[in-house]
mmCIF file of C-alpha atoms and ligand atoms in Angstrom:
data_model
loop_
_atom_site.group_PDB
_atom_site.id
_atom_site.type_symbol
_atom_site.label_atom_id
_atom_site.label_comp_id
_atom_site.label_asym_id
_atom_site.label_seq_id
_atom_site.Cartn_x
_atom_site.Cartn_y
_atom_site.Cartn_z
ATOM 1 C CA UNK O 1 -13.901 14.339 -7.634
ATOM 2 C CA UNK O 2 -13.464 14.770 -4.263
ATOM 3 C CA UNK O 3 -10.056 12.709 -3.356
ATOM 4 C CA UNK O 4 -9.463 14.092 0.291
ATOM 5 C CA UNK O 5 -12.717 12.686 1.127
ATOM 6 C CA UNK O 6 -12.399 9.206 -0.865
ATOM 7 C CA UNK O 7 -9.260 9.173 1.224
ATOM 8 C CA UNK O 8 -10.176 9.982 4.583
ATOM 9 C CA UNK O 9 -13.242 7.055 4.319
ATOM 10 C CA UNK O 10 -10.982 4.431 2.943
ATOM 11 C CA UNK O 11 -8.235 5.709 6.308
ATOM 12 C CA UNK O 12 -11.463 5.425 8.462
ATOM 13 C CA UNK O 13 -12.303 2.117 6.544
ATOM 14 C CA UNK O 14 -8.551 0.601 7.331
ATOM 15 C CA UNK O 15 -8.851 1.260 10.884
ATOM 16 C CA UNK O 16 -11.294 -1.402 11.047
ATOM 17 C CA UNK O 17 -9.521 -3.864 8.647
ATOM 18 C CA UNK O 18 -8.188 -7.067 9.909
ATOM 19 C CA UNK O 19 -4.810 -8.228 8.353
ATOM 20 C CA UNK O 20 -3.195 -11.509 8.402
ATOM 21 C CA UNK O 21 -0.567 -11.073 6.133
ATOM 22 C CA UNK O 22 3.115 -10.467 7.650
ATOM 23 C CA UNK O 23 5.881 -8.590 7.257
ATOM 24 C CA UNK O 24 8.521 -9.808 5.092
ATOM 25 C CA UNK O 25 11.141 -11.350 7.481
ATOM 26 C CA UNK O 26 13.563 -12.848 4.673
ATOM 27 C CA UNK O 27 15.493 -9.615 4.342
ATOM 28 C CA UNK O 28 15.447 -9.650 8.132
ATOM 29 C CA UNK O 29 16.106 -5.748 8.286
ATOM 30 C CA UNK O 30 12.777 -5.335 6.888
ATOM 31 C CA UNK O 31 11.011 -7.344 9.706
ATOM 32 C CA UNK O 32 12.161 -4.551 12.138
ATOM 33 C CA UNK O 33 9.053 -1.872 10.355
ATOM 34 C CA UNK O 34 6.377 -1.308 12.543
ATOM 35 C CA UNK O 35 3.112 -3.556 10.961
ATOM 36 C CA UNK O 36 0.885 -0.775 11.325
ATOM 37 C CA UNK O 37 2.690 1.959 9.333
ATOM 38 C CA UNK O 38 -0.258 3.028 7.011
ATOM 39 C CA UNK O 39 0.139 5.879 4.790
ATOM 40 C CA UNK O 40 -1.448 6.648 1.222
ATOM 41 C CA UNK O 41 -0.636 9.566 -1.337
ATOM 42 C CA UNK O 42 -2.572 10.599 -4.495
ATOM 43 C CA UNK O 43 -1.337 13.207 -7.051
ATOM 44 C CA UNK O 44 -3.500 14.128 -9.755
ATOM 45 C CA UNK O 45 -2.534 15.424 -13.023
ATOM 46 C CA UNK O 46 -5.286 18.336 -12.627
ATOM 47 C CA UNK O 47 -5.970 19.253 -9.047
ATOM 48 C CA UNK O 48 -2.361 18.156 -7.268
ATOM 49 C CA UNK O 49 -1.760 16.496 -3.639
ATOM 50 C CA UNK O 50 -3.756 14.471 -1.377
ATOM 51 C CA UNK O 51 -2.715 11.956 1.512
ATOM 52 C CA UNK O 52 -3.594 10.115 4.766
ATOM 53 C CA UNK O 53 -1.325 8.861 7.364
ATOM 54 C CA UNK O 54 2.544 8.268 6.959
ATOM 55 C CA UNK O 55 2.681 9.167 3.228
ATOM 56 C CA UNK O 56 5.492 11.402 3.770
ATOM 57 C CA UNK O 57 7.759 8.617 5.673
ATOM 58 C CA UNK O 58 9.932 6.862 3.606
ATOM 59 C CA UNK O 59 10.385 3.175 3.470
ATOM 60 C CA UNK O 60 11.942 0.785 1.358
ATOM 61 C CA UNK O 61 10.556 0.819 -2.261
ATOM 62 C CA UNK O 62 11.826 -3.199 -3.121
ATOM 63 C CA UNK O 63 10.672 -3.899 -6.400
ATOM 64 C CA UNK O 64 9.247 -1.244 -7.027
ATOM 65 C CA UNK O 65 12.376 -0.103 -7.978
ATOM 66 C CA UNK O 66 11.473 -2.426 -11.246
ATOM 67 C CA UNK O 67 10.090 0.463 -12.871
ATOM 68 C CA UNK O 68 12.520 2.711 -12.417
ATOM 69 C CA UNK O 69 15.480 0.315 -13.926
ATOM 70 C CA UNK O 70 13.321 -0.886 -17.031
ATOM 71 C CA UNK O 71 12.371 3.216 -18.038
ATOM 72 C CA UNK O 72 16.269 3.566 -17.804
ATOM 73 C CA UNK O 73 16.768 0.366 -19.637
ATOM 74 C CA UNK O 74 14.180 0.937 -22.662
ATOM 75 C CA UNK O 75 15.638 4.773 -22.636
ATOM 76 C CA UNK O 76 18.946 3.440 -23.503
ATOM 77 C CA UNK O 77 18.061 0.118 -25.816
ATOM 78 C CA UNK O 78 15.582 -0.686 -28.813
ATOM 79 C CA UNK O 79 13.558 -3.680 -29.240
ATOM 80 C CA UNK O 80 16.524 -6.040 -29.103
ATOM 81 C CA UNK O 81 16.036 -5.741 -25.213
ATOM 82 C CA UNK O 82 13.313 -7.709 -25.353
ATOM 83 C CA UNK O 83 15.419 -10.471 -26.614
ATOM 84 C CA UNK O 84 16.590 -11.249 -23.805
ATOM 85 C CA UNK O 85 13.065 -10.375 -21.383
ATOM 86 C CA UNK O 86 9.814 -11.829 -22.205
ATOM 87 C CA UNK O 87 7.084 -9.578 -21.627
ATOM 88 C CA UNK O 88 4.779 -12.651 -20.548
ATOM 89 C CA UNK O 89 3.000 -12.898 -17.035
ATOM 90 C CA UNK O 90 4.703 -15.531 -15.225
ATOM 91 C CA UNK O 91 1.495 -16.824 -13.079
ATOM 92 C CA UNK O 92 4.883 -17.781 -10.387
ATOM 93 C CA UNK O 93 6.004 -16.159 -7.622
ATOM 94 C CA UNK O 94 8.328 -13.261 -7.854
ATOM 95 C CA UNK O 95 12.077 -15.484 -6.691
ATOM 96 C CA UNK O 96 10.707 -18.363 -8.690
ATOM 97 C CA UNK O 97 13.549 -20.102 -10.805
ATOM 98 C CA UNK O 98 11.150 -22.769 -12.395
ATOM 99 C CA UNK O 99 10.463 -21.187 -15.634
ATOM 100 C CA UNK O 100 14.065 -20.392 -16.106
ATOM 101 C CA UNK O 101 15.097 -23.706 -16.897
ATOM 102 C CA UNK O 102 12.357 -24.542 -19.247
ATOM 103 C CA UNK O 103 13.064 -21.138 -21.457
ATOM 104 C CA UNK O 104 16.446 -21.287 -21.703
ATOM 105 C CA UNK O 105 17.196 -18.936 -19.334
ATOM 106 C CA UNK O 106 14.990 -16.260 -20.829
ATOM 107 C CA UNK O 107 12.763 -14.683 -18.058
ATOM 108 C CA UNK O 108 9.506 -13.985 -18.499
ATOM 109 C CA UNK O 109 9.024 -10.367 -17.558
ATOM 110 C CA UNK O 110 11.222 -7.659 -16.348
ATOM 111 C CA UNK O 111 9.369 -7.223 -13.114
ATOM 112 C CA UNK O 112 10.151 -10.918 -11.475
ATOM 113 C CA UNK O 113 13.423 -11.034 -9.433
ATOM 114 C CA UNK O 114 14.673 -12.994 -12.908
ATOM 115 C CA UNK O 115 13.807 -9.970 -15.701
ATOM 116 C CA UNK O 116 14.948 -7.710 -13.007
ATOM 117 C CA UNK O 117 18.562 -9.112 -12.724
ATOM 118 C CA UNK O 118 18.680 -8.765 -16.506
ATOM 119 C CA UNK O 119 17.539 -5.874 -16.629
ATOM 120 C CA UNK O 120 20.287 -4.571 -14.098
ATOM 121 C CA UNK O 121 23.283 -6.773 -16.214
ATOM 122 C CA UNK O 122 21.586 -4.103 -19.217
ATOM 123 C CA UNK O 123 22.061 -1.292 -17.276
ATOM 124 C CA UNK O 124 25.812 -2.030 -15.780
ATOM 125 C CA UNK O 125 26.946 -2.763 -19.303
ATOM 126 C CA UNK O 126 25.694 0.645 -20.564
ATOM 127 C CA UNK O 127 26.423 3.049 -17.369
ATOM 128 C CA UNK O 128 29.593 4.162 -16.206
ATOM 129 C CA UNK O 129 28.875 4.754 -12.803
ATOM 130 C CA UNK O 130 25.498 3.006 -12.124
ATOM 131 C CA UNK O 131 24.627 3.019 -8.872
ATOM 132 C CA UNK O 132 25.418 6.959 -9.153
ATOM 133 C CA UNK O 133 23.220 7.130 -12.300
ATOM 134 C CA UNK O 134 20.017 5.586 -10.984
ATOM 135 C CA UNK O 135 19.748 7.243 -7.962
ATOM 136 C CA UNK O 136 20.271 10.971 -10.103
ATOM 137 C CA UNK O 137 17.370 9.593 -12.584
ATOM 138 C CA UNK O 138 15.384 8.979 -9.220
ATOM 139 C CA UNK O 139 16.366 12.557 -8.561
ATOM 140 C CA UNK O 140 15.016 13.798 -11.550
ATOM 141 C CA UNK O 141 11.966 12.302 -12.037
ATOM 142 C CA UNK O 142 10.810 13.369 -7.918
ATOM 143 C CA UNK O 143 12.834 16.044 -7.484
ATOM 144 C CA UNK O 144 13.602 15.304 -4.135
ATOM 145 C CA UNK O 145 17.415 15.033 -4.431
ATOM 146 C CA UNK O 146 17.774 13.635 -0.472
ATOM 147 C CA UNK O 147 15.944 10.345 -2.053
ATOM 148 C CA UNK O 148 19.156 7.437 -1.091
ATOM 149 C CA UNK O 149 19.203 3.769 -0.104
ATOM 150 C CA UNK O 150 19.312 2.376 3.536
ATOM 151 C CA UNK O 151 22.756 0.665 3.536
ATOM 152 C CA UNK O 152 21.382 -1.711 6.792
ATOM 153 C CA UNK O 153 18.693 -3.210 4.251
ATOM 154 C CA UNK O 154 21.290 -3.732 1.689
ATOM 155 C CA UNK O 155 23.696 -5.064 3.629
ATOM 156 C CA UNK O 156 20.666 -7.483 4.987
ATOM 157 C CA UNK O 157 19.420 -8.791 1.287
ATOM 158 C CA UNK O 158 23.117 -8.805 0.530
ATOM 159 C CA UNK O 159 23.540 -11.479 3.093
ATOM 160 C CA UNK O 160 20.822 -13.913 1.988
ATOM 161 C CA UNK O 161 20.819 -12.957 -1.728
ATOM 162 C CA UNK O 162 20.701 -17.191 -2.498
ATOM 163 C CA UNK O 163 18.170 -17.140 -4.847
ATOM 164 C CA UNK O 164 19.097 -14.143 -6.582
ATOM 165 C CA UNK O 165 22.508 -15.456 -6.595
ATOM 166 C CA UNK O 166 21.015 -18.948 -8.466
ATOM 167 C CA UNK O 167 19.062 -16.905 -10.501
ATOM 168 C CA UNK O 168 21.588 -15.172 -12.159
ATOM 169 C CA UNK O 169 23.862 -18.182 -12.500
ATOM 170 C CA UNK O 170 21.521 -20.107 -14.408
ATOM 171 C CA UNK O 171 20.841 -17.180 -16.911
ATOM 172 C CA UNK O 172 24.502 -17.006 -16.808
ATOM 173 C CA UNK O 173 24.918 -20.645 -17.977
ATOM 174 C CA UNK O 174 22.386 -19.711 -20.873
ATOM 175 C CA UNK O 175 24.632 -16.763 -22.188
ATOM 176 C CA UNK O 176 21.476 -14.219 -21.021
ATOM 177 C CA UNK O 177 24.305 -12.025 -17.987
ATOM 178 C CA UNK O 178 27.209 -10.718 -19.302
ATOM 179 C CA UNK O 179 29.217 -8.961 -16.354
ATOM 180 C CA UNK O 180 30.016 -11.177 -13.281
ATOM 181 C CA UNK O 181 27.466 -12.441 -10.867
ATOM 182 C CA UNK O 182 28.742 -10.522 -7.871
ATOM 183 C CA UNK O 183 28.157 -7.099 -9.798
ATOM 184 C CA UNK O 184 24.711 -7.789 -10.979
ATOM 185 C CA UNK O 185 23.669 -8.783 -8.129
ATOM 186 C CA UNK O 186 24.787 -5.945 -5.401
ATOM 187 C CA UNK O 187 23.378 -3.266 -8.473
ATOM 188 C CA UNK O 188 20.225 -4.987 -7.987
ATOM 189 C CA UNK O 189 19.902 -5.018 -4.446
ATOM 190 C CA UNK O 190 21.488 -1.359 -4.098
ATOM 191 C CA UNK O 191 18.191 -0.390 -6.375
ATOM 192 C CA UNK O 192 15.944 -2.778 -4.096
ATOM 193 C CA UNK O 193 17.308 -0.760 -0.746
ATOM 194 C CA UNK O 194 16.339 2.723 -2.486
ATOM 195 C CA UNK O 195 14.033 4.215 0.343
ATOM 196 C CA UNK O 196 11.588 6.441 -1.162
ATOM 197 C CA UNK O 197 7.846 8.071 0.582
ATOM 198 C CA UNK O 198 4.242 7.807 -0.968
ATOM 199 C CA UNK O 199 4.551 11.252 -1.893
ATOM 200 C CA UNK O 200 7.811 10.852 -3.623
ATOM 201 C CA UNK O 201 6.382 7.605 -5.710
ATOM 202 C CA UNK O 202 3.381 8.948 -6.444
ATOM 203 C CA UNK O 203 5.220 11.984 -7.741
ATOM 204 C CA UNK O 204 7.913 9.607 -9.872
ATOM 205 C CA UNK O 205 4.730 7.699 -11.253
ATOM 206 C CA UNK O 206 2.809 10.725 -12.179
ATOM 207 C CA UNK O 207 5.242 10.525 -15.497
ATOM 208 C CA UNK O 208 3.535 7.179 -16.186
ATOM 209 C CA UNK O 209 0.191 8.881 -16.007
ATOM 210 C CA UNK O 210 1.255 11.936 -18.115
ATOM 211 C CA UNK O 211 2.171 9.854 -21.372
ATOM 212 C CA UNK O 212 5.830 10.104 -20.464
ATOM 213 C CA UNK O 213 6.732 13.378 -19.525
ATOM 214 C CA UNK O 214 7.001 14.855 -15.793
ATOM 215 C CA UNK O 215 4.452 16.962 -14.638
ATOM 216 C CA UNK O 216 6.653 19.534 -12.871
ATOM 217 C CA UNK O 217 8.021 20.701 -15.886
ATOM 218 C CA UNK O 218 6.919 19.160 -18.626
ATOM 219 C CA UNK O 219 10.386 17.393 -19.269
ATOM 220 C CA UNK O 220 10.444 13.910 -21.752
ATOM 221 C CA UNK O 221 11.325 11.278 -19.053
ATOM 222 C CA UNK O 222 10.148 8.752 -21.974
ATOM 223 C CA UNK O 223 8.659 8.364 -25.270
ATOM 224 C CA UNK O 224 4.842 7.936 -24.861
ATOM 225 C CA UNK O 225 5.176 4.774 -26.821
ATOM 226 C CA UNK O 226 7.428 3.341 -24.175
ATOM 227 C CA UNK O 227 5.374 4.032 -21.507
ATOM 228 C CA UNK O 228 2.260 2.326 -23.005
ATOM 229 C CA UNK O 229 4.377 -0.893 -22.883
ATOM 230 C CA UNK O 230 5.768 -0.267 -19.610
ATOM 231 C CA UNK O 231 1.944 0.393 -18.246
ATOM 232 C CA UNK O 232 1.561 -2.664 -20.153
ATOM 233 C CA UNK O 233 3.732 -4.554 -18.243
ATOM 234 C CA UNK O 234 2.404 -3.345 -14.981
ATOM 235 C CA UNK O 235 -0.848 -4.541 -15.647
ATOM 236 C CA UNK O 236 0.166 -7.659 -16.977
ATOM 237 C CA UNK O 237 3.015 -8.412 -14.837
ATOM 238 C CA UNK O 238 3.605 -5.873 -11.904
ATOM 239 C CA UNK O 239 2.044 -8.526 -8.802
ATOM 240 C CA UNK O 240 3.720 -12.215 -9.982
ATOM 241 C CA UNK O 241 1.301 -14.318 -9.534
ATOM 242 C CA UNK O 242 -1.335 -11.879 -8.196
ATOM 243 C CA UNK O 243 -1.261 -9.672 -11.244
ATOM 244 C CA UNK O 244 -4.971 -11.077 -12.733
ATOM 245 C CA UNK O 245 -6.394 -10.380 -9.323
ATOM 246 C CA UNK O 246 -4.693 -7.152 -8.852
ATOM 247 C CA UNK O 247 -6.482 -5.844 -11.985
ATOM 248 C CA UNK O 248 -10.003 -8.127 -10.772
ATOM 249 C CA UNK O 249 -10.489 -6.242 -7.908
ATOM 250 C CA UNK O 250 -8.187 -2.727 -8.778
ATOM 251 C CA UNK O 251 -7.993 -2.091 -12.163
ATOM 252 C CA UNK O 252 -4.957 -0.227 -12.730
ATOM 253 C CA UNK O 253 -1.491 -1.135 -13.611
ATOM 254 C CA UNK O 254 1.048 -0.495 -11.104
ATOM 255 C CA UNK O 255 3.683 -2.278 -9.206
ATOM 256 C CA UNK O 256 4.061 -3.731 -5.557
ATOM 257 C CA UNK O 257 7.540 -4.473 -3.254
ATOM 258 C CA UNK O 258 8.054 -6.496 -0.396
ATOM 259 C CA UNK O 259 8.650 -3.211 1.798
ATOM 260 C CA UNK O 260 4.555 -3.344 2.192
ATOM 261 C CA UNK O 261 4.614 -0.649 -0.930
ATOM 262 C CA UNK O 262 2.356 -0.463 -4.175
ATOM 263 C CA UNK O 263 2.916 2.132 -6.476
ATOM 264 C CA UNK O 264 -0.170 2.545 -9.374
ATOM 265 C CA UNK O 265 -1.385 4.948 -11.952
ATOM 266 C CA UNK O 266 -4.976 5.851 -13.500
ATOM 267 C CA UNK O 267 -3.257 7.464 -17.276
ATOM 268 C CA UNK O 268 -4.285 10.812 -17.779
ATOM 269 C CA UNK O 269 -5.749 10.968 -14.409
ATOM 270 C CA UNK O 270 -3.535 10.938 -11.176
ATOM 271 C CA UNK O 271 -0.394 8.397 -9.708
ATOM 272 C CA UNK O 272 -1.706 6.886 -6.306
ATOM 273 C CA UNK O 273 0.986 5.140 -3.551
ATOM 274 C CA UNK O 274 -0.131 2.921 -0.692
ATOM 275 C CA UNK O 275 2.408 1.905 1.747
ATOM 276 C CA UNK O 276 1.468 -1.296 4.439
ATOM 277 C CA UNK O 277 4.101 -3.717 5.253
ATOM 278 C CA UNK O 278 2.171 -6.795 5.872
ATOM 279 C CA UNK O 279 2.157 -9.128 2.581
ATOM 280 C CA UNK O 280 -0.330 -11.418 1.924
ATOM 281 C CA UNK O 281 1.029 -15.026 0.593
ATOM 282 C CA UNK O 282 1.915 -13.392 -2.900
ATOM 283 C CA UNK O 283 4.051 -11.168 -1.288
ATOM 284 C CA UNK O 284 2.040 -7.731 -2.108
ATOM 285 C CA UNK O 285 1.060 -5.395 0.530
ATOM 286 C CA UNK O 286 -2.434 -6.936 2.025
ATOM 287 C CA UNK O 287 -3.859 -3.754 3.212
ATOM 288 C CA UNK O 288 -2.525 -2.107 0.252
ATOM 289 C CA UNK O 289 -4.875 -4.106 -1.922
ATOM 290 C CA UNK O 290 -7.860 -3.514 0.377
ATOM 291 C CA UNK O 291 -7.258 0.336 -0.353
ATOM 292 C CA UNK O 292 -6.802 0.545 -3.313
ATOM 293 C CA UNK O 293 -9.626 -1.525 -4.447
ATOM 294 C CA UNK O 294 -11.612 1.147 -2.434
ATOM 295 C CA UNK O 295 -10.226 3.578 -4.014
ATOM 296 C CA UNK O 296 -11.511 2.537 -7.527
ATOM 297 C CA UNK O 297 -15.007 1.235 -6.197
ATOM 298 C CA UNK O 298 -15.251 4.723 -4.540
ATOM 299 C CA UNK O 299 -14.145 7.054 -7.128
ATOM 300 C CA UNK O 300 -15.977 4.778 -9.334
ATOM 301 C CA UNK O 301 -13.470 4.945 -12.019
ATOM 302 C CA UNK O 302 -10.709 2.122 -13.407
ATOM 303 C CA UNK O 303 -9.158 1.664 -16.643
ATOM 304 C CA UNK O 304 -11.811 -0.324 -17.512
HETATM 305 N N1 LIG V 401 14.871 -7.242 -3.156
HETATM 306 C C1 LIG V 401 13.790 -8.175 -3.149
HETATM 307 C C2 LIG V 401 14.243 -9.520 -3.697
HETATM 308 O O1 LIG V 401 14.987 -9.564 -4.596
HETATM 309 C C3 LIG V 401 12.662 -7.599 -3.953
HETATM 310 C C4 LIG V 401 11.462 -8.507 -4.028
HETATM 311 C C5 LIG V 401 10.127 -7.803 -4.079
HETATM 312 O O2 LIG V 401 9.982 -6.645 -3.685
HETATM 313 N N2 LIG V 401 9.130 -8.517 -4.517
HETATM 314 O O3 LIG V 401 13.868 -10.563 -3.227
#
């Protein structure tokens, strides 16, 4: 398979692509990225690196960071985890509360803004340090050990965190967050303002591919049986109330953040990032969609 090519004819394809999705301008350090940043970064398992464009310029990974947080999470915890986090699509957008109330504070996936916040109370009652902690797994798994967050975007969410903030009171009400609100929620937007390149998420993701273990060095990042569910969960979950379409017109599981990025993996094949910032309504990256449906119409190959 030729993947420079496939590449370079969906970058010549993009050029002519009309967008009308925008920027996200509700963390309003985010609405200061150029709209025509474009970059895309493929790693496969067998034949290594190919990119186009800006794939080596970091930008704000968002919830993409999802990932990351649930492999710590299900590396430290057994089933009863999923006590407290359905593993349900929630058909609602990503900051939705709706749900909450009728499931007793019991969120329906770890990758909405709801199963996320969970999944970071998890996390600070297990770590010692963990903003320190994450960032060194991110550091492991890409081996780029320069990977930090950009404390202007954090400092931005931080600001107008309200519906994280009534998010995590209402689970709180239900007995589902067990530290305080204020630590759960600058953890979760610390991992949110991680800034990260296509190269260095492909490279992270690759593990996801590779049944678990990290393709550098063979390392156990997780068991194989945990990544099948978290793969699971991307397919099912990892684009809110896109995720049906997302594997319609892509067909691979993978996750998408309101810094423009979607991170996505063929298992057993190759990791693929695509980095646009303008969202369409659902808040996933609109070019980002384009290419990557391209990219499995092209290479003829999905997971189905
Ligand atoms: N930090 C963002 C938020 O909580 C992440 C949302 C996203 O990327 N979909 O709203």
């Amino acid at each position: 398979m030729d993947y420079q090519q496939i590449l370079n004819t969906i970058k010549t394809e993009l050029g002519s692509q009309q967008y009308t999705g925008k920027v996200a301008s509700y963390i309003p350090e985010l609405e200061k990225i150029p709209p025509e940043k474009l970059g895309m970064h493929l790693y496969c398992i067998n034949s290594g690196h190919y990119s186009i464009g800006d794939n080596t310029e970091r930008f704000s990974i968002q919830s993409i960071s999802k990932v990351f947080a649930l492999t710590m999470a299900m590396g430290m915890s057994g089933d009863e985890l999923f006590q407290r986090v359905n593993v349900e699509p929630s058909g609602d957008p990503f900051n939705s509360l709706i749900q909450l109330e009728y499931e007793n504070g019991i969120p329906r996936n770890p990758f909405i803004n709801a199963g996320a916040l969970v999944i970071s109370d998890i996390l600070i009652s297990k770590l010692d340090n963990p903003k320190k902690e994450f960032l060194a797994f991110i550091h492991k798994i890409t081996d780029s050990n320069s990977i930090e967050i950009n404390s202007k975007v954090f400092e931005s969410e931080k600001q107008y965190s309200y519906r994280n903030a009534a998010l995590l009171n209402l689970m709180k009400s239900f007995g589902n967050i067990e530290n305080k609100i204020e630590d759960v929620l600058d953890f979760y937007t610390f991992q949110c303002a991680i800034e990260m390149s296509c190269k260095e998420l492909s490279t992270a993701f690759i593990t996801y591919a590779n049944r678990g273990k990290k393709l550098a060095n063979g390392d156990d990042v997780l068991s194989p049986q945990k990544v099948k569910r978290i793969n699971a969960i991307m397919q099912t979950c990892g684009f809110y109330d896109e995720a049906g379409e997302f594997s319609f017109r892509v067909g691979l599981p993978g996750k998408s953040g309101v810094g423009g990025g979607i991170a996505a993996i063929h298992p057993g094949q190759y990791a693929v990032t695509v980095w646009s910032p303008p969202l369409n309504p659902k808040g996933n990256s609109e070019l980002g969609m384009y290419a990557l449906e391209r990219l499995t119409t092209l290479t003829g190959f999905s997971i189905f």
